Every structure is written in structure tokens, then in C-alpha cells.
XYZ file of N, CA and C in Angstrom:
534
model
N 0.748 -1.139 -0.104
C -0.031 -0.079 -0.138
C 0.967 1.289 -0.177
N 2.218 1.223 1.015
C 2.852 2.526 1.102
C 3.408 2.911 -0.229
N 3.863 1.365 -1.168
C 4.601 1.757 -2.310
C 3.771 2.174 -3.420
N 2.366 1.997 -3.355
C 1.439 2.591 -3.991
C 0.908 3.991 -4.062
N 0.971 4.370 -2.914
C 0.976 5.939 -2.278
C 2.272 6.653 -3.141
N 3.377 6.162 -2.660
C 4.734 6.810 -3.250
C 4.837 6.891 -4.657
N 4.344 5.797 -5.416
C 4.073 5.906 -6.855
C 3.068 6.973 -7.151
N 1.958 6.885 -6.883
C 0.896 7.791 -6.873
C 1.629 9.405 -6.921
N 2.225 9.775 -5.800
C 2.866 10.833 -5.632
C 3.583 11.251 -6.529
N 4.470 10.340 -6.922
C 5.824 10.566 -7.720
C 4.997 10.959 -9.388
N 4.154 10.366 -9.575
C 3.540 10.272 -10.802
C 2.662 11.741 -11.020
N 2.028 12.155 -9.896
C 1.571 13.806 -10.058
C 2.414 14.520 -9.983
N 3.656 14.519 -9.416
C 4.616 15.286 -9.097
C 5.190 15.400 -10.723
N 5.341 14.243 -11.140
C 5.892 14.334 -12.805
C 4.931 15.175 -13.872
N 3.626 14.710 -13.481
C 2.739 15.419 -14.548
C 2.757 16.999 -14.003
N 3.035 17.294 -13.023
C 2.729 18.815 -12.560
C 4.156 19.594 -13.558
N 5.249 18.817 -12.975
C 6.767 19.179 -13.570
C 6.598 19.343 -15.111
N 6.012 18.227 -15.522
C 5.939 18.336 -16.989
C 4.959 19.561 -17.797
N 4.146 19.944 -16.854
C 3.342 21.427 -17.482
C 3.674 22.155 -16.780
N 4.445 22.178 -15.650
C 4.859 23.672 -14.896
C 5.995 24.241 -15.688
N 7.060 23.258 -15.992
C 8.165 23.619 -16.384
C 8.464 24.563 -17.878
N 7.502 23.800 -18.770
C 7.398 24.719 -20.167
C 6.635 25.920 -19.924
N 5.424 26.103 -19.099
C 5.014 27.205 -18.997
C 5.571 28.205 -18.213
N 6.191 27.992 -17.354
C 7.181 29.027 -16.651
C 8.132 29.256 -17.673
N 8.979 28.488 -18.468
C 9.996 28.998 -19.409
C 9.466 29.903 -20.432
N 8.245 29.490 -21.078
C 7.456 30.805 -22.137
C 7.100 31.641 -21.430
N 6.489 31.665 -20.218
C 6.310 33.086 -19.428
C 7.922 33.702 -19.200
N 8.850 33.285 -19.036
C 9.997 33.846 -18.540
C 10.517 34.751 -19.866
N 10.440 33.579 -21.081
C 10.919 34.181 -22.470
C 9.957 35.360 -22.708
N 8.634 35.273 -22.662
C 7.724 36.726 -22.826
C 8.209 37.751 -22.137
N 8.672 37.610 -20.646
C 9.243 38.800 -19.942
C 10.431 39.124 -20.726
N 11.332 38.338 -20.902
C 12.489 38.845 -21.669
C 12.319 39.497 -22.972
N 11.141 39.181 -23.767
C 10.920 40.209 -24.866
C 10.313 41.278 -24.403
N 9.612 41.448 -23.698
C 9.135 42.525 -23.173
C 10.235 43.564 -22.800
N 10.955 43.163 -22.021
C 12.302 43.578 -21.410
C 13.109 44.495 -22.553
N 13.218 43.530 -23.453
C 14.149 43.963 -24.989
C 13.377 45.230 -25.620
N 11.810 44.947 -25.785
C 11.119 45.902 -26.602
C 10.907 47.275 -25.252
N 10.897 47.314 -24.403
C 10.714 48.463 -23.523
C 12.262 49.063 -23.401
N 13.489 48.114 -23.397
C 14.827 48.870 -23.587
C 14.816 49.526 -25.305
N 14.544 49.047 -25.980
C 15.017 49.540 -27.554
C 13.909 50.983 -27.625
N 12.714 50.938 -26.940
C 12.061 51.884 -27.146
C 12.441 53.146 -26.270
N 12.644 52.713 -24.967
C 13.322 53.789 -24.145
C 14.443 54.279 -24.590
N 15.759 53.940 -25.294
C 16.880 54.193 -25.861
C 16.183 55.266 -26.881
N 15.533 54.900 -27.743
C 15.159 55.475 -29.032
C 14.441 56.959 -28.737
N 13.406 56.994 -27.259
C 12.722 57.961 -26.902
C 13.888 58.979 -26.287
N 14.713 58.600 -25.271
C 15.642 59.160 -24.898
C 16.670 60.005 -25.749
N 17.061 59.119 -26.507
C 18.218 59.637 -27.637
C 17.307 60.825 -28.167
N 16.064 60.495 -28.795
C 15.585 61.704 -29.359
C 15.274 63.010 -28.813
N 14.914 63.070 -27.522
C 15.025 64.031 -26.491
C 16.297 64.598 -26.556
N 17.170 64.054 -26.140
C 18.482 64.395 -26.185
C 19.183 65.162 -27.306
N 18.668 64.697 -28.289
C 19.139 65.372 -29.604
C 18.330 65.974 -29.913
N 17.215 66.395 -29.986
C 16.440 67.422 -30.037
C 16.606 68.869 -29.213
N 16.763 68.251 -27.858
C 16.664 69.264 -26.776
C 15.130 69.603 -26.289
N 14.300 69.068 -26.668
C 12.894 69.211 -26.017
C 12.430 68.020 -26.164
N 11.313 68.074 -25.420
C 9.947 67.070 -25.579
C 8.470 67.391 -25.545
N 8.042 66.947 -26.260
C 6.543 67.339 -26.770
C 5.349 66.282 -26.297
N 4.158 66.635 -25.976
C 3.341 65.769 -25.368
C 3.058 64.393 -26.405
N 3.270 64.796 -27.959
C 3.188 63.785 -28.918
C 4.361 62.832 -28.760
N 5.462 63.302 -28.440
C 6.683 62.337 -28.138
C 6.426 61.320 -27.085
N 6.156 62.011 -25.920
C 5.487 61.225 -24.792
C 4.612 60.209 -24.904
N 3.160 60.550 -25.798
C 2.501 59.845 -25.776
C 2.747 58.424 -26.888
N 3.553 58.658 -27.782
C 3.818 58.218 -28.891
C 4.763 56.723 -28.068
N 5.791 57.382 -27.283
C 6.454 56.601 -26.615
C 5.762 55.582 -25.652
N 4.753 55.976 -24.714
C 3.832 55.292 -23.894
C 2.952 54.174 -24.719
N 2.681 54.612 -25.705
C 1.824 53.561 -26.479
C 2.767 52.720 -27.215
N 3.790 52.556 -27.455
C 4.792 51.615 -28.068
C 5.495 50.854 -26.898
N 5.483 51.142 -25.879
C 5.567 50.189 -24.359
C 4.581 49.594 -23.794
N 3.338 49.891 -24.446
C 2.358 49.080 -23.993
C 2.199 47.774 -24.580
N 2.671 46.795 -23.989
C 2.608 45.584 -24.484
C 1.946 44.332 -23.480
N 1.005 43.522 -24.240
C 0.685 42.375 -23.460
C -0.193 43.161 -22.343
N 0.049 42.169 -20.993
C -0.589 42.479 -19.790
C 0.240 43.299 -18.937
N 1.374 43.770 -19.462
C 2.316 44.689 -18.670
C 1.797 45.974 -18.238
N 2.110 46.519 -17.240
C 1.615 47.771 -16.892
C 3.031 48.236 -16.137
N 3.230 49.516 -16.800
C 4.477 50.333 -16.555
C 4.307 51.555 -16.073
N 5.400 51.849 -14.994
C 5.299 53.213 -14.458
C 6.542 53.907 -15.097
N 6.236 54.996 -15.461
C 7.527 56.040 -16.200
C 7.835 56.974 -15.188
N 9.171 57.277 -14.956
C 9.802 58.216 -13.990
C 10.838 59.070 -14.927
N 10.218 60.323 -15.320
C 11.177 61.202 -16.036
C 12.011 62.255 -15.261
N 13.206 62.361 -15.478
C 13.884 63.602 -14.428
C 14.728 64.343 -15.308
N 14.702 65.601 -15.238
C 15.354 66.539 -16.018
C 16.612 67.437 -14.952
N 17.397 67.268 -15.314
C 18.295 68.096 -14.384
C 18.598 69.012 -15.013
N 18.449 70.161 -14.993
C 18.944 71.555 -15.609
C 20.207 72.053 -14.739
N 21.318 72.412 -15.299
C 22.612 72.689 -15.178
C 22.582 73.977 -14.823
N 22.769 74.419 -13.660
C 22.753 75.777 -13.282
C 24.380 76.276 -12.609
N 24.662 77.717 -13.260
C 26.186 77.996 -12.691
C 25.740 79.154 -11.718
N 26.418 78.981 -10.665
C 26.201 79.812 -9.466
C 27.762 80.515 -9.268
N 27.603 81.803 -9.471
C 28.899 82.530 -9.284
C 29.509 82.425 -7.519
N 30.763 82.207 -7.366
C 31.290 82.150 -5.917
C 32.049 83.697 -5.524
N 31.394 84.035 -4.203
C 31.699 85.236 -3.816
C 32.442 85.050 -2.421
N 33.625 85.767 -2.026
C 34.163 85.843 -0.786
C 33.270 86.469 0.180
N 32.532 87.521 -0.226
C 31.381 87.928 0.619
C 30.409 87.991 -0.214
N 29.378 87.498 -0.195
C 28.015 87.782 -0.830
C 27.360 88.855 -0.984
N 27.633 89.634 -0.166
C 27.287 90.955 0.090
C 27.622 92.042 -0.880
N 29.342 91.501 -1.467
C 29.626 92.463 -2.039
C 30.083 91.982 -3.540
N 29.430 92.815 -4.610
C 29.815 92.079 -5.909
C 31.081 91.915 -6.422
N 31.948 92.844 -5.640
C 33.384 93.266 -6.428
C 34.362 92.024 -5.634
N 33.516 91.348 -4.799
C 34.556 89.817 -4.046
C 34.317 88.791 -5.135
N 33.840 88.843 -6.354
C 33.927 87.565 -7.220
C 35.064 87.051 -7.297
N 35.080 85.639 -7.148
C 36.513 85.213 -7.332
C 36.464 84.556 -8.637
N 35.768 84.751 -9.701
C 35.873 84.195 -10.947
C 35.504 82.882 -11.082
N 35.229 82.145 -10.059
C 34.804 80.893 -10.129
C 33.112 80.558 -9.987
N 32.747 79.317 -10.748
C 31.323 79.006 -10.600
C 31.234 77.783 -10.208
N 30.244 77.744 -9.321
C 29.604 76.461 -8.863
C 28.852 75.603 -9.801
N 28.730 74.404 -10.090
C 27.995 73.892 -11.038
C 26.718 73.286 -10.288
N 25.625 73.472 -10.195
C 24.321 72.856 -9.519
C 23.444 72.377 -10.682
N 22.697 71.350 -10.188
C 21.910 70.806 -10.901
C 20.344 70.805 -10.273
N 19.572 71.536 -11.046
C 18.007 71.900 -10.467
C 17.194 70.317 -11.150
N 16.196 69.702 -10.308
C 15.804 68.612 -10.896
C 14.234 68.816 -11.060
N 13.862 68.604 -12.050
C 12.388 68.452 -12.540
C 12.158 67.364 -12.870
N 10.987 66.660 -12.243
C 10.435 65.224 -12.396
C 9.190 65.239 -13.186
N 8.796 63.786 -13.402
C 7.628 63.999 -14.357
C 6.415 64.618 -14.103
N 6.150 64.684 -12.794
C 4.981 65.509 -12.532
C 4.980 66.910 -13.050
N 6.057 67.563 -12.663
C 6.510 68.735 -13.448
C 6.286 68.703 -14.893
N 7.151 67.965 -15.327
C 7.450 68.108 -16.890
C 5.832 67.917 -17.214
N 5.302 66.643 -16.952
C 3.752 66.717 -17.484
C 2.968 67.908 -17.243
N 2.842 68.320 -16.039
C 2.106 69.572 -15.764
C 2.354 70.729 -16.859
N 3.663 70.755 -17.199
C 4.086 71.957 -18.345
C 3.400 71.595 -19.520
N 3.559 70.357 -20.138
C 3.241 69.755 -21.362
C 1.716 69.852 -21.879
N 1.077 69.630 -20.484
C -0.611 69.502 -20.435
C -1.154 70.487 -20.090
N -0.541 71.584 -19.794
C -1.211 72.948 -19.346
C -1.507 73.716 -20.546
N -2.729 74.358 -20.349
C -3.131 75.426 -21.907
C -3.342 74.526 -22.927
N -3.377 75.332 -23.839
C -3.539 74.605 -25.288
C -2.233 74.892 -26.079
N -2.388 74.348 -27.285
C -1.349 74.668 -28.128
C -0.207 73.394 -28.424
N 0.598 73.773 -29.110
C 1.758 72.525 -29.054
C 3.110 73.022 -28.444
N 2.838 72.525 -27.237
C 4.259 72.842 -26.324
C 5.320 72.120 -26.294
N 6.344 72.726 -26.107
C 7.599 72.173 -25.762
C 8.273 72.381 -24.679
N 8.552 71.141 -24.009
C 9.466 71.444 -23.116
C 10.869 71.179 -22.974
N 11.442 72.531 -23.165
C 12.771 72.722 -23.565
C 13.569 72.625 -22.566
N 14.771 72.072 -23.068
C 15.991 71.736 -22.416
C 17.332 72.521 -22.846
N 18.222 72.575 -22.220
C 19.630 73.258 -22.610
C 20.731 71.995 -22.792
N 21.485 72.578 -23.570
C 22.710 71.870 -23.865
C 23.527 71.580 -22.637
N 23.866 70.735 -22.139
C 24.700 70.171 -21.018
C 23.867 69.683 -19.841
N 22.574 70.016 -19.796
C 21.507 69.404 -18.997
C 21.527 67.772 -19.219
N 20.951 67.165 -18.395
C 20.649 65.869 -18.127
C 19.187 65.371 -18.264
N 19.070 64.149 -19.006
C 17.685 63.765 -19.077
C 17.625 62.344 -19.004
N 16.889 61.540 -17.737
C 16.870 60.200 -17.783
C 15.332 59.912 -17.413
N 15.456 58.605 -18.073
C 14.026 57.888 -18.141
C 14.171 56.749 -17.202
N 13.386 56.109 -16.311
C 13.154 55.037 -15.615
C 11.728 54.090 -15.739
N 11.920 53.147 -16.555
C 10.604 52.465 -16.780
C 10.597 50.918 -16.025
N 9.404 50.851 -15.350
C 9.593 49.549 -14.793
C 7.934 48.938 -14.979
N 7.617 47.642 -14.549
C 6.603 47.162 -14.585
C 5.905 47.464 -13.221
N 4.795 47.506 -12.956
C 4.068 47.558 -11.433
C 3.200 46.397 -11.313
N 3.057 45.336 -12.385
C 2.035 44.251 -11.932
C 2.884 43.069 -12.144
N 2.322 41.843 -11.495
C 3.108 40.680 -11.359
C 2.630 40.166 -12.921
N 4.264 39.546 -13.288
C 4.091 39.048 -14.670
C 3.671 37.628 -14.491
N 3.307 37.252 -15.417
C 2.831 35.492 -15.639
C 3.978 34.587 -15.105
N 5.188 35.055 -14.976
C 6.287 34.155 -14.660
C 6.499 34.136 -13.558
N 6.007 35.345 -12.566
C 6.217 35.655 -11.160
C 5.048 34.858 -10.680
N 3.961 35.058 -11.416
C 2.747 34.356 -10.661
C 2.957 32.669 -10.718
N 3.403 32.238 -11.800
C 3.782 30.556 -11.840
C 4.740 30.333 -10.628
N 5.687 31.220 -10.661
C 6.919 30.802 -9.618
C 6.162 30.948 -8.367
N 5.531 31.993 -8.225
C 5.275 32.025 -6.582
C 4.456 30.720 -6.278
N 3.577 30.335 -7.254
C 2.696 29.045 -7.012
C 3.443 27.966 -6.703
N 4.206 27.854 -7.595
C 5.188 26.643 -7.588
C 5.952 26.458 -6.293
N 6.471 27.752 -5.929
C 7.324 27.761 -4.507
C 6.343 27.944 -3.398
N 5.244 28.032 -3.582
C 4.014 28.147 -2.506
C 3.652 29.173 -1.398
N 4.524 30.558 -1.940
C 4.845 31.745 -1.113
C 4.090 32.863 -2.333
N 3.707 33.965 -1.864
C 3.475 35.276 -2.223
C 4.528 35.994 -2.150
N 5.139 36.168 -3.441
C 6.361 36.814 -3.664
C 6.041 38.581 -3.522
N 7.194 39.190 -3.410
C 7.123 40.579 -3.213
C 6.457 41.384 -4.302
N 6.519 42.457 -4.420
C 6.146 43.461 -5.304
C 7.060 44.160 -6.429
N 8.349 43.542 -6.030
C 9.508 44.018 -6.805
C 9.239 43.806 -8.350
N 9.559 44.770 -9.088
C 9.525 44.879 -10.580
C 10.360 43.916 -11.082
N 10.046 43.505 -12.369
C 10.497 42.077 -13.044
C 11.256 43.174 -14.186
N 10.771 43.785 -14.990
C 11.153 44.469 -15.997
C 11.622 46.346 -15.537
N 12.970 46.381 -15.297
C 13.509 47.778 -14.981
C 14.397 48.339 -16.289
N 14.319 49.536 -16.528
C 14.881 49.966 -17.647
C 15.258 51.474 -17.168
N 16.361 51.446 -16.673
C 17.058 53.014 -16.634
C 17.695 53.361 -18.161
N 17.766 54.465 -18.207
C 18.313 55.188 -19.246
C 18.240 56.711 -19.732
N 19.413 57.135 -19.741
C 19.483 58.642 -19.793
C 21.035 59.064 -20.256
N 21.142 60.427 -20.394
C 22.243 61.031 -20.773
C 22.247 62.842 -20.852
N 23.396 63.143 -21.489
C 23.377 64.492 -21.673
C 22.794 64.968 -22.855
N 22.212 66.267 -22.760
C 21.244 66.709 -23.653
C 22.396 67.280 -24.756
N 22.387 67.014 -25.969
C 23.263 67.258 -26.737
C 23.247 68.549 -27.828
N 21.724 68.824 -28.118
C 21.496 69.924 -28.641
C 20.092 70.843 -28.215
N 20.227 72.075 -28.698
C 19.021 72.853 -28.395
C 18.483 73.295 -29.688
N 17.767 72.374 -30.183
C 17.261 72.062 -31.916
C 15.517 72.770 -31.806
N 15.406 73.951 -31.075
C 14.232 74.502 -31.035
C 14.613 75.721 -31.483
């Protein structure tokens, strides 16, 4: 009797593995393809912004449409670091005490501020950046992927909410083409 129970358990386990492993591998492959697509489109978008020196609502909406794949839901964070030069004075109250040096600092503008500018009012607005500024985009999924769900099921645990697809990309603004 004990031998039959063991054989039954092994048979059930083998059937589960035969269906689970291919399903998990397909879901993992789908995540890999989504990662590649999001990376490629993010590079194209950021490089276009860096080359032009500005961002429009149309550019942003086109990018968001291109990364909407399958059942993935993405969060995107944009950061514009505006280069600022601050003169250095020995005595800030005396303009004649200028040392001839400048501090380079960056003022940050995030997604909400950029979107508020792009979508306020009417007309074709351009969010302009200056040569030497930095522009970065980080895209990450906010929902569980099918591969995560299958892995959590097989392991018998409820996994965390950490993203599976994370794409950070950015760089220096190269032109002011406006």
C-alpha cells in the first residue's frame, strides 16, 4: 500500500513538472522579450529628446503607446537635471568680491512637473532643455508578470512586489534644436 501511494505521488509530481516547467519557460521568455522591447523604445525616446533638446506631449504619448505590450503595466519616471551656474563670492553682499569661479549645480524637474508643463493650457508646447542638462527615464513594470505568478505558485509563497522589468536610461542633452 505504501509503495502505491509513493508511486501515485511521484506520478502526480511528474505530471505537474511536465506542465509547469514549459509554461514557466514560456512566461519567462515573454518577460525577456518585453524587457528588450521596452529597452529599445526607451533608448529611442531618450536619444530623440537628447538630440532635439526638447520634449513634446506627442513624443511622450507615442513612447507610452509603444511600450504598452501584452498584460504589462508600466510606471515611467522622467528626470530633467537643469545645469545651473552659481558665481562664487568671498562676501556674498559685495559684488566686487567675485572669485572668478562658478559652482555647477543641477536643479531637478520630475515627471509631474514635466507633465504639468506639457499638458497645461493649449497649443503645441515644447518642454525645452539646454545643452549640458541631463535627461533620464526609468521604466518599470508595476504588475506581477505571468512568470512571477507561476514561480510564486510553485514555491507556495506570495512573492514581493518588486518589478521584473526595469529599464533606466539617460544622458546629456546634446542640442538645442528648437
